[in-house]
XYZ file of C-alpha atoms in Angstrom:
88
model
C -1.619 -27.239 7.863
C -2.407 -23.518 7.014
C 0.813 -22.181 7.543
C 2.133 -24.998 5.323
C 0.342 -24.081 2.476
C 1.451 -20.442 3.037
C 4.802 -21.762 2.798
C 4.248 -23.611 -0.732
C 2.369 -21.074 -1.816
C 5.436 -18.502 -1.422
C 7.944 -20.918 -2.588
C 6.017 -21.385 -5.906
C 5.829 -17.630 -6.231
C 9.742 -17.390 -5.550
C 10.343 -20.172 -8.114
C 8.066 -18.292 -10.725
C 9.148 -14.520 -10.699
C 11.341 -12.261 -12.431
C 13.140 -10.768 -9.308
C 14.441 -7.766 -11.803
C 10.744 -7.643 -13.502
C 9.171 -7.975 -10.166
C 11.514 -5.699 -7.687
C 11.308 -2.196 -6.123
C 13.648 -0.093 -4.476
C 12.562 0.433 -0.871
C 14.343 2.780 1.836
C 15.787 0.724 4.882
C 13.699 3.306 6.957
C 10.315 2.328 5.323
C 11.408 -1.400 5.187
C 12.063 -1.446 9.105
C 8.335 0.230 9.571
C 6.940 -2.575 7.784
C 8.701 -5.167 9.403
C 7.879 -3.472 12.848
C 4.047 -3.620 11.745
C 3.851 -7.017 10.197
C 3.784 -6.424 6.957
C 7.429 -7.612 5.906
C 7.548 -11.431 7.057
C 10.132 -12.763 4.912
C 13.033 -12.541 2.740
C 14.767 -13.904 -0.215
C 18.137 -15.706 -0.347
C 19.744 -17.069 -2.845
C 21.221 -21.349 -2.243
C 24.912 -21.010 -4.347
C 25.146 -24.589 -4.342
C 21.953 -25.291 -5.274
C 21.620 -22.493 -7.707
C 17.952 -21.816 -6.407
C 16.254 -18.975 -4.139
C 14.323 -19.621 -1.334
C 12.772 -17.862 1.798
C 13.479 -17.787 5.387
C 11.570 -15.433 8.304
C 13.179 -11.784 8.560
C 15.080 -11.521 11.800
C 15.997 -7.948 11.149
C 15.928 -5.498 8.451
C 19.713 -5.090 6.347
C 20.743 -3.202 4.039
C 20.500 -4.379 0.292
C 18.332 -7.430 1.071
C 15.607 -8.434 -0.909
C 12.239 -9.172 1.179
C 8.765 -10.560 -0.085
C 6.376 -7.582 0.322
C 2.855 -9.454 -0.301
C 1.012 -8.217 -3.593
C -2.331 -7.041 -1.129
C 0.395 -4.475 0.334
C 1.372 -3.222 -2.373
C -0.463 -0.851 -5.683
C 0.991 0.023 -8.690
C -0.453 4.223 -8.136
C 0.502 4.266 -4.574
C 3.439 2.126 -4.468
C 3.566 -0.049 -0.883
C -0.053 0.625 0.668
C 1.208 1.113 4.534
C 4.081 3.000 3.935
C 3.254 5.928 6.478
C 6.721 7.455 6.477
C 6.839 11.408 5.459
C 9.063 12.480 3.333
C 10.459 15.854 2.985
C-alpha cells in the first residue's frame, strides 16, 4: 500500500513540474554514485503517443536521461546533498 502511494505521489509531481524550471545538469559520474547509493531510484520518460511523461525504475545510468533526484537530496546552496565526488 506504501509503495503505492509513493508511486502516486511521484506521478502527481511528474504531471505538475516544469522539467526546464525544475532541471539540473548532473555529470554521468555523479549520477552513477547516486544510483550506486540509492539515492537515484527513477527516471523520466516521455509516452509519444500519449503525449504524457511518466516514470519507470532506473536500470542503469545513460547519458542525457532525465532522473527524479528527490527534493530531501537535494539544496539550493549545496546543490545535490550526497554528491561526494571531488572535483579538480
Amino acid at each position: 500500500m506504501e509503495k503505492v502511494k509513493e508511486k502516486d505521489r511521484i506521478q502527481d509531481s511528474i504531471n505538475n513540474t516544469n522539467f526546464k524550471e525544475n532541471s539540473i545538469d548532473v555529470d554521468i559520474g555523479v549520477a552513477w554514485m547516486l544510483f550506486e547509493n540509492k539515492i537515484l531510484k527513477y527516471k523520466v520518460k516521455y509516452d509519444i503517443d500519449s503525449k504524457k511523461w511518466y516514470f519507470e525504475e532506473i536500470r542503469k545510468i545513460t547519458p542525457f536521461s532525465k532522473y527524479i533526484l528527490e527534493k530531501n537530496d537535494y539544496d539550493e546552496n549545496i546543490r545535490v546533498k550526497n554528491d561526494t565526488s571531488y572535483f579538480i
